[in-house]
PDB file of C-alpha atoms in Angstrom:
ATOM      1  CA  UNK U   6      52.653 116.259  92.957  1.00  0.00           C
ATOM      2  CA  UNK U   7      54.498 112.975  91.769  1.00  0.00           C
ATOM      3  CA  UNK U   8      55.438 112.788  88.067  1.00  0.00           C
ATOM      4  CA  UNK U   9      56.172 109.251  86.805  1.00  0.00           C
ATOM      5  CA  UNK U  10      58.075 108.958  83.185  1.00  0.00           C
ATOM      6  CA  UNK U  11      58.611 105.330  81.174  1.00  0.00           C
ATOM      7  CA  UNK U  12      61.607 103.992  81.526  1.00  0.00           C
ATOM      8  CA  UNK U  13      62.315 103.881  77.915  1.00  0.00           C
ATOM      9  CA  UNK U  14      62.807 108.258  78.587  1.00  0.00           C
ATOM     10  CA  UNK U  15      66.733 107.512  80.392  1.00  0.00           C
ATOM     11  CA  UNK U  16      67.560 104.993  77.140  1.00  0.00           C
ATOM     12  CA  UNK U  17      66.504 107.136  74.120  1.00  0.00           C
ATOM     13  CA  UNK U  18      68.037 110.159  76.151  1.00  0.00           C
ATOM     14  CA  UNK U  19      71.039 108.247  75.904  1.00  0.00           C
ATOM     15  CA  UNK U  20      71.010 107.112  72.976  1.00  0.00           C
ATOM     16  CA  UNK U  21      70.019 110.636  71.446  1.00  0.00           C
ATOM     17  CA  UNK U  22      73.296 111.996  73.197  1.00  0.00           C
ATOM     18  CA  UNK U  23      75.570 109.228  71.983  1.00  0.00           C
ATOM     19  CA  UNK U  24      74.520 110.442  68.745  1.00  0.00           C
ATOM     20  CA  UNK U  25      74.780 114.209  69.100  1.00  0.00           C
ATOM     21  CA  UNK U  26      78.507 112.402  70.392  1.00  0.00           C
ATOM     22  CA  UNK U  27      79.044 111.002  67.148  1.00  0.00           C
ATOM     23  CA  UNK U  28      77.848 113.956  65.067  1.00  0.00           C
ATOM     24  CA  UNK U  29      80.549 116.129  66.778  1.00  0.00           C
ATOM     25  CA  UNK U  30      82.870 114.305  66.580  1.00  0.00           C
ATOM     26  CA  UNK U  31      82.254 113.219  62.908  1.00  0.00           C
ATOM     27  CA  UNK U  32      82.188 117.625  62.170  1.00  0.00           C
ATOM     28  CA  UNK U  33      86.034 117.385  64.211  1.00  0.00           C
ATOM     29  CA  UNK U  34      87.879 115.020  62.384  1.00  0.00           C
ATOM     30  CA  UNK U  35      86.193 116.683  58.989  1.00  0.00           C
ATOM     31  CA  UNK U  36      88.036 119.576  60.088  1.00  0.00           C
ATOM     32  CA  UNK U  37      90.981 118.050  61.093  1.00  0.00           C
ATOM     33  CA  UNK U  38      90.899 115.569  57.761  1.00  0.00           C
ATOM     34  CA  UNK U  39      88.610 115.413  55.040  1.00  0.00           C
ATOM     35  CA  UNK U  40      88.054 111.246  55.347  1.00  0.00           C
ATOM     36  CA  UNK U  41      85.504 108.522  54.829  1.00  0.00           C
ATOM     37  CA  UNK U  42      84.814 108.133  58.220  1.00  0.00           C
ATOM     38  CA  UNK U  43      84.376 111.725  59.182  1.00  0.00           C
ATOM     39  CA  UNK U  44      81.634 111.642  56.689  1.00  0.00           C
ATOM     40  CA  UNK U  45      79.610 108.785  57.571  1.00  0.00           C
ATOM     41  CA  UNK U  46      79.720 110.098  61.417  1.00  0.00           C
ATOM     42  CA  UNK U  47      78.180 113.086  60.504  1.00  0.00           C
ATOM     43  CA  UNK U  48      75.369 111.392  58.649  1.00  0.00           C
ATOM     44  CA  UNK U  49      74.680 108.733  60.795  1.00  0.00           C
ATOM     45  CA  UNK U  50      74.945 110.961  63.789  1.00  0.00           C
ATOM     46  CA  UNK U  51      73.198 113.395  62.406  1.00  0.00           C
ATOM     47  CA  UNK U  52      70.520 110.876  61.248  1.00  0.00           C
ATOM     48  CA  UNK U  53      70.327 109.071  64.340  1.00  0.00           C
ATOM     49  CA  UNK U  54      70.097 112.076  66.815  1.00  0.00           C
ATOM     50  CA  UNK U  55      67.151 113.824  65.062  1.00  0.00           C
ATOM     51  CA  UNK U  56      65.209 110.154  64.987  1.00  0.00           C
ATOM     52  CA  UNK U  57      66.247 109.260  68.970  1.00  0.00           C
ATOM     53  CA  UNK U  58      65.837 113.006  70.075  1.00  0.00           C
ATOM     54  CA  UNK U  59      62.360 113.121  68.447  1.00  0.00           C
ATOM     55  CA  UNK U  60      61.754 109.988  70.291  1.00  0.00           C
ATOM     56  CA  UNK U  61      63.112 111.352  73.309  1.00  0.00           C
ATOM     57  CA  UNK U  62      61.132 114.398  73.880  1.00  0.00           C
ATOM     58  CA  UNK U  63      57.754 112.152  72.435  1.00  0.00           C
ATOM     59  CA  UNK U  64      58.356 110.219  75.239  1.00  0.00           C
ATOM     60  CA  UNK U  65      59.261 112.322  77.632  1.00  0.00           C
ATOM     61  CA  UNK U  66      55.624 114.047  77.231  1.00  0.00           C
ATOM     62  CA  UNK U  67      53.761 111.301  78.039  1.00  0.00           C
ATOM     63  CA  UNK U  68      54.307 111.616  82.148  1.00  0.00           C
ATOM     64  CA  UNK U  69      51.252 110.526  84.024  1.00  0.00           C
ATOM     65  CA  UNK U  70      51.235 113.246  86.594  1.00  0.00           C
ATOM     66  CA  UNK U  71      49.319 112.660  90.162  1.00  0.00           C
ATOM     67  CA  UNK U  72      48.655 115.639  91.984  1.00  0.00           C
ATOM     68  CA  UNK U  73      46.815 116.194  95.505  1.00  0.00           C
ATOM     69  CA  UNK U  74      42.870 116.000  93.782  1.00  0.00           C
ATOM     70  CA  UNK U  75      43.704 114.612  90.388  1.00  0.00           C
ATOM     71  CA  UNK U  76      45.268 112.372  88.196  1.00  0.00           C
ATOM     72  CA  UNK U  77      46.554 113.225  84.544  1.00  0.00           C
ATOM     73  CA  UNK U  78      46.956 110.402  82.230  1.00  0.00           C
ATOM     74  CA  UNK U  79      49.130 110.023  79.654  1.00  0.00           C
ATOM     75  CA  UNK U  80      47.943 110.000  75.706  1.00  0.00           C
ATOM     76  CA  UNK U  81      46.156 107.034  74.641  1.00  0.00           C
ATOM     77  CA  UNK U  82      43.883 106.568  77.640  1.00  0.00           C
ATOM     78  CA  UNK U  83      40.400 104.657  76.561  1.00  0.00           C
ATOM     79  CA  UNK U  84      37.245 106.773  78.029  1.00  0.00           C
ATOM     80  CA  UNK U  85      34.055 104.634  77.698  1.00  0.00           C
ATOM     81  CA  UNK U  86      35.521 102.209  75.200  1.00  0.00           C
ATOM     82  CA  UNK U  87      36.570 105.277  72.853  1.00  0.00           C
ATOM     83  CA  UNK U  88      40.962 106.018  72.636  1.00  0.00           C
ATOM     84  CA  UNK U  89      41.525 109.372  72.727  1.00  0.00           C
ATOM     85  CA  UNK U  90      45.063 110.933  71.806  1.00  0.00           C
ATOM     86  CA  UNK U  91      45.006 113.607  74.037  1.00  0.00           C
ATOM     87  CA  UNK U  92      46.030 113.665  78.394  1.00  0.00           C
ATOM     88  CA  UNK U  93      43.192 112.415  80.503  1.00  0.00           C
ATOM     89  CA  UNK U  94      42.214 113.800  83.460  1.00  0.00           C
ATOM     90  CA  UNK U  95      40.763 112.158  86.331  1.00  0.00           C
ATOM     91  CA  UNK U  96      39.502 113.730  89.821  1.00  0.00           C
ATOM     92  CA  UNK U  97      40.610 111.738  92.391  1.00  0.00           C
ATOM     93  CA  UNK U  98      37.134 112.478  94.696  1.00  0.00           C
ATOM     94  CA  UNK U  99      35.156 111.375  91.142  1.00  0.00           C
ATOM     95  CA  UNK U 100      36.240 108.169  91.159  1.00  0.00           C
ATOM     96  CA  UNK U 101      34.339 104.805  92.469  1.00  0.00           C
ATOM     97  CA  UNK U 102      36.582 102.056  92.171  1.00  0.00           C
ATOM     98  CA  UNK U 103      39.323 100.604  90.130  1.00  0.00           C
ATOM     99  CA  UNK U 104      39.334  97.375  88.354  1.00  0.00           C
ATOM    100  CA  UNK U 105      42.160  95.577  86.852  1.00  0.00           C
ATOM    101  CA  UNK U 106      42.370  93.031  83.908  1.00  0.00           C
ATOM    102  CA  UNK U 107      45.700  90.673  83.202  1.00  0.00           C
ATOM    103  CA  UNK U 108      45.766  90.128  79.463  1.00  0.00           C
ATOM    104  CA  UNK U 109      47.970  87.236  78.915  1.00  0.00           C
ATOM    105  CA  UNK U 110      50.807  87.682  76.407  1.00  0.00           C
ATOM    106  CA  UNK U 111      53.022  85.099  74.461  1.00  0.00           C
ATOM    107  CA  UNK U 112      55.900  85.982  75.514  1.00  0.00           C
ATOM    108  CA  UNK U 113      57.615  86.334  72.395  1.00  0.00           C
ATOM    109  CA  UNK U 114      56.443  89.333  70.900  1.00  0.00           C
ATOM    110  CA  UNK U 115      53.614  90.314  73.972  1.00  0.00           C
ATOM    111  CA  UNK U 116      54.562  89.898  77.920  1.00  0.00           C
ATOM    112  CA  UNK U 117      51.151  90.373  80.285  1.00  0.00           C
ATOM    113  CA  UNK U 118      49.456  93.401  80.346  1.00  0.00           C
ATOM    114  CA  UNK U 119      47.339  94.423  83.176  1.00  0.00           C
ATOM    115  CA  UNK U 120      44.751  97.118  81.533  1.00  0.00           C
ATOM    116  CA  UNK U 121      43.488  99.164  84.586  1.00  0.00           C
ATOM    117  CA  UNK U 122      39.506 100.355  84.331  1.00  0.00           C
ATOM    118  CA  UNK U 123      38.827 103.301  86.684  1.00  0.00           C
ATOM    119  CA  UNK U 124      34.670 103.585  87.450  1.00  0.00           C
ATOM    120  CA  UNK U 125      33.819 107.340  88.115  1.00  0.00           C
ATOM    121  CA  UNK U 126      30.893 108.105  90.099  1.00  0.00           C
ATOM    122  CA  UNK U 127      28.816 109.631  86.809  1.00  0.00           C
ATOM    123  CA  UNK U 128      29.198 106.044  85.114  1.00  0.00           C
ATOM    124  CA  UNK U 129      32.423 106.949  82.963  1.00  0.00           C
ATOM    125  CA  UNK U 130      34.980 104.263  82.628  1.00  0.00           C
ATOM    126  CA  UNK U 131      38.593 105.264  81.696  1.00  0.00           C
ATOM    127  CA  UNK U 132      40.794 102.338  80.897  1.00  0.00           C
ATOM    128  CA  UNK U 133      44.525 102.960  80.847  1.00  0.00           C
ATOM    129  CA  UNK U 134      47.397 100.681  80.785  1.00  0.00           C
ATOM    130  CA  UNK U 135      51.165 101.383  83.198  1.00  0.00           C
ATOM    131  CA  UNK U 136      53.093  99.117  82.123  1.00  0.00           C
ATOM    132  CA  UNK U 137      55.461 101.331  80.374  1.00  0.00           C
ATOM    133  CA  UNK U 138      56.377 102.872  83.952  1.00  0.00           C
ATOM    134  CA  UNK U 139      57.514  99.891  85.396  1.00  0.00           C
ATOM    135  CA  UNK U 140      55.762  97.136  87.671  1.00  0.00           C
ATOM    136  CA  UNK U 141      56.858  99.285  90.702  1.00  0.00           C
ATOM    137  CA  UNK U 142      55.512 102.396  89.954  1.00  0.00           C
ATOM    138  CA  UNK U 143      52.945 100.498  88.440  1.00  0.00           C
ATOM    139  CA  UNK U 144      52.067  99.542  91.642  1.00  0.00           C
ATOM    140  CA  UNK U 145      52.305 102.397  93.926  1.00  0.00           C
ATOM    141  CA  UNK U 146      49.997 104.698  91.200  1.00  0.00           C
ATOM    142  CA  UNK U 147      47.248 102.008  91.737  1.00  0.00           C
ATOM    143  CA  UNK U 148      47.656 102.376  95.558  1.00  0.00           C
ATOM    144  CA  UNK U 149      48.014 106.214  95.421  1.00  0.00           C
ATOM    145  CA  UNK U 150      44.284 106.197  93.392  1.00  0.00           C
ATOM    146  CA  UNK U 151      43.114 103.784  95.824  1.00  0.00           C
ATOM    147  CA  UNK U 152      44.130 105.271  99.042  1.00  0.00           C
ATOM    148  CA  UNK U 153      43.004 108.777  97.719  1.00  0.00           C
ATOM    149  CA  UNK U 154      39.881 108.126  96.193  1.00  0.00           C
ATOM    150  CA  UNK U 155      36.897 109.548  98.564  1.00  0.00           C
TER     151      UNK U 155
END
């Protein structure tokens, strides 16, 4: 069983502990002296690590999971041109073939998207999108349902 994660997980992680950091520090010093700055640590820390920690474990849930005879996608997965919010799964020996789209961006506010369509035997088409794993793993999940696909 391989379990790939975004790579915005590590980063709000981080950023979620900086602020838990901040917070105790901020609840220190208030201790120690009752200043200005003590204050505004505790509410921005505070602040920020419920936002980034919310984000954090939100983000952390969405792991596409590929196990031995099937694949679990993430939330937002498109199933016959209908999203559903809820994790996909996907039998490995169910599925046909896999075809893959580029959607340009403008790189300014868009890069290129490659949105992934995977045909299953009974006519079903799942479309799902992996760029938020990186172009790597990207790659070796579109081998892995390639090579294992029956």
């Amino acid at each position: 069983m391989k379990k790939y994660v975004s790579r915005a997980t590590m980063w709000l992680g981080i950023i979620a502990l900086l602020s838990g950091v901040a917070l105790l520090l901020g609840i220190i010093l208030a201790f120690v002296n009752t200043s200005m700055t003590s204050i505004v640590m505790i509410a921005l820390g505070g602040m920020f690590g419920i936002l980034f920690l919310n984000c954090f474990l939100a983000e952390k849930s969405r792991a596409l999971i590929i196990d031995t005879e099937k694949i679990i996608f993430a939330r937002g997965a498109e199933k016959n041109g209908k999203m559903f919010f809820q994790k996909t799964t996907v039998k490995l020996c169910d599925i046909n073939s896999v075809d893959t789209k580029l959607h340009k961006g403008d790189g300014i506010i868009s890069k290129d998207t490659s949105f992934h369509t995977i045909n299953l035997k009974d006519g079903t088409k799942v479309t799902v999108t992996l760029y938020a794993y990186g172009k790597e793993a990207e790659n070796e999940i579109l081998e892995t349902i390639k090579r294992k696909k029956v």
